């Protein structure tokens, strides 16, 4: 088991196969671990896990309630959008999500505000391309 240490907030939607873990998993290279922990850069590359700092405020602190909310937001997502372009033009500049996308820039404010939009981004992201 990795040692438990407190690290700065690492933000974002922390999911594994659309299920949220209540703990925020922050994996830092050894040199970054040394900077955050005040140790030399020769420390091992063990994973460091810290407690979620926003559970109960930005999102539910109940694992079952949080998974239920996420499942609901993901289920509400219908299909990709094919209408992104200038309002004055009928030309489609890009389908969303972009095929073969390798990253997501998704909102990560309080989930009651950003959950539906973030769910849309994550539902259509092909993680095999990341």
C-alpha positions as MATLAB code, in Angstrom:
seq = 'XXXXXXXXXXXXXXXXXXXXXXXXXXXXXXXXXXXXXXXXXXXXXXXXXXXXXXXXXXXXXXXXXXXXXXXXXXXXXXXXXXXXXXXXXXXXXXXXXXXXXXXXXXXXXXXXXXXXXXXXXXXXXXXXXX';
ca = [
       0.000    0.000    0.000;
       1.415    3.419   -0.879;
       2.121    5.847    1.909;
      -0.636    8.401    2.462;
       0.477   12.022    2.255;
      -1.390   15.248    1.697;
      -0.672   16.923   -1.644;
      -2.030   20.068   -3.283;
      -5.447   19.784   -4.969;
      -5.106   18.090   -8.347;
      -8.570   18.988   -9.707;
     -10.575   17.324  -12.434;
     -13.046   14.509  -12.695;
     -11.396   11.390  -11.301;
     -13.004    8.390  -12.962;
     -12.051    4.872  -13.873;
     -14.512    3.375  -16.366;
     -17.112    5.978  -15.433;
     -17.000    5.152  -11.712;
     -15.635    7.737   -9.312;
     -13.274    6.954   -6.497;
     -13.784    9.140   -3.459;
     -10.007    9.584   -3.190;
      -8.191   11.824   -5.632;
      -5.315    9.839   -7.105;
      -2.266   11.972   -7.800;
       0.680   10.208   -9.378;
       3.770   12.383   -9.562;
       7.215   11.622  -10.956;
       9.854   11.225   -8.215;
      11.286   14.718   -8.741;
       7.824   16.284   -8.367;
       7.166   14.146   -5.286;
      10.391   15.478   -3.816;
       9.349   19.074   -4.450;
       5.926   18.574   -2.816;
       7.222   16.493    0.065;
      10.435   18.406    0.683;
      12.654   15.366    0.163;
      15.526   14.681   -2.207;
      14.828   13.500   -5.760;
      16.146    9.994   -5.105;
      12.959    8.845   -3.367;
      11.109    5.843   -4.804;
       8.393    6.170   -7.417;
       5.667    4.722   -5.134;
       2.222    6.101   -5.784;
       1.002    8.740   -3.368;
      -2.714    8.959   -2.588;
      -4.327   11.764   -0.655;
      -7.817   12.193    0.728;
     -10.293   14.047   -1.481;
     -10.369   17.647   -0.292;
     -13.747   18.627   -1.775;
     -15.885   15.582   -0.903;
     -19.101   16.799    0.675;
     -18.868   20.262   -0.871;
     -18.078   20.174   -4.608;
     -19.499   16.650   -4.893;
     -21.149   14.111   -2.612;
     -19.050   12.447    0.066;
     -21.160    9.293   -0.335;
     -19.610    6.848   -2.814;
     -22.995    5.300   -3.693;
     -24.718    8.675   -4.130;
     -21.831   10.010   -6.222;
     -21.814    6.939   -8.486;
     -25.598    7.223   -8.841;
     -25.330   10.883   -9.877;
     -22.572   10.111  -12.379;
     -24.504    7.166  -13.828;
     -27.538    9.452  -14.233;
     -25.566   12.180  -16.005;
     -23.887    9.620  -18.278;
     -27.243    7.966  -19.079;
     -28.744   11.351  -19.999;
     -26.144   11.879  -22.752;
     -27.764   10.978  -26.064;
     -25.350   11.252  -28.976;
     -22.481   13.302  -30.403;
     -23.222   16.730  -31.898;
     -22.630   17.476  -35.594;
     -23.400   21.172  -35.719;
     -20.451   23.129  -34.419;
     -19.647   26.141  -36.598;
     -20.290   29.870  -36.992;
     -23.912   30.859  -36.382;
     -23.959   32.761  -39.671;
     -22.839   29.734  -41.673;
     -24.390   26.389  -42.498;
     -20.887   24.921  -42.753;
     -20.025   22.341  -40.096;
     -16.501   23.041  -38.902;
     -16.203   20.165  -36.492;
     -18.157   17.288  -35.079;
     -18.039   17.050  -31.316;
     -16.516   14.997  -29.925;
     -13.619   15.127  -32.351;
     -12.828   11.649  -33.709;
      -9.473   10.331  -32.511;
      -9.248   12.926  -29.717;
      -6.585   12.023  -27.189;
      -7.463   14.420  -24.367;
     -10.501   16.057  -22.807;
     -10.812   19.582  -21.532;
     -13.868   19.251  -19.322;
     -15.417   21.469  -16.655;
     -14.646   20.459  -13.100;
     -16.477   22.901  -10.863;
     -19.005   21.609   -8.353;
     -20.566   18.561   -9.985;
     -24.092   19.960   -9.561;
     -22.980   22.700  -11.991;
     -20.541   20.888  -14.280;
     -21.586   17.232  -14.016;
     -23.823   17.034  -17.106;
     -21.286   18.763  -19.393;
     -18.373   16.718  -18.078;
     -20.398   13.500  -18.455;
     -20.975   14.333  -22.118;
     -17.243   14.782  -22.705;
     -16.265   11.590  -20.893;
     -19.007    9.393  -22.367;
     -17.795    9.915  -25.925;
     -14.064    9.856  -25.216;
     -12.360    6.738  -26.553;
      -9.858    6.022  -23.781;
      -8.055    3.515  -25.997;
      -6.775    6.515  -28.005;
      -5.456    8.398  -24.955;
];
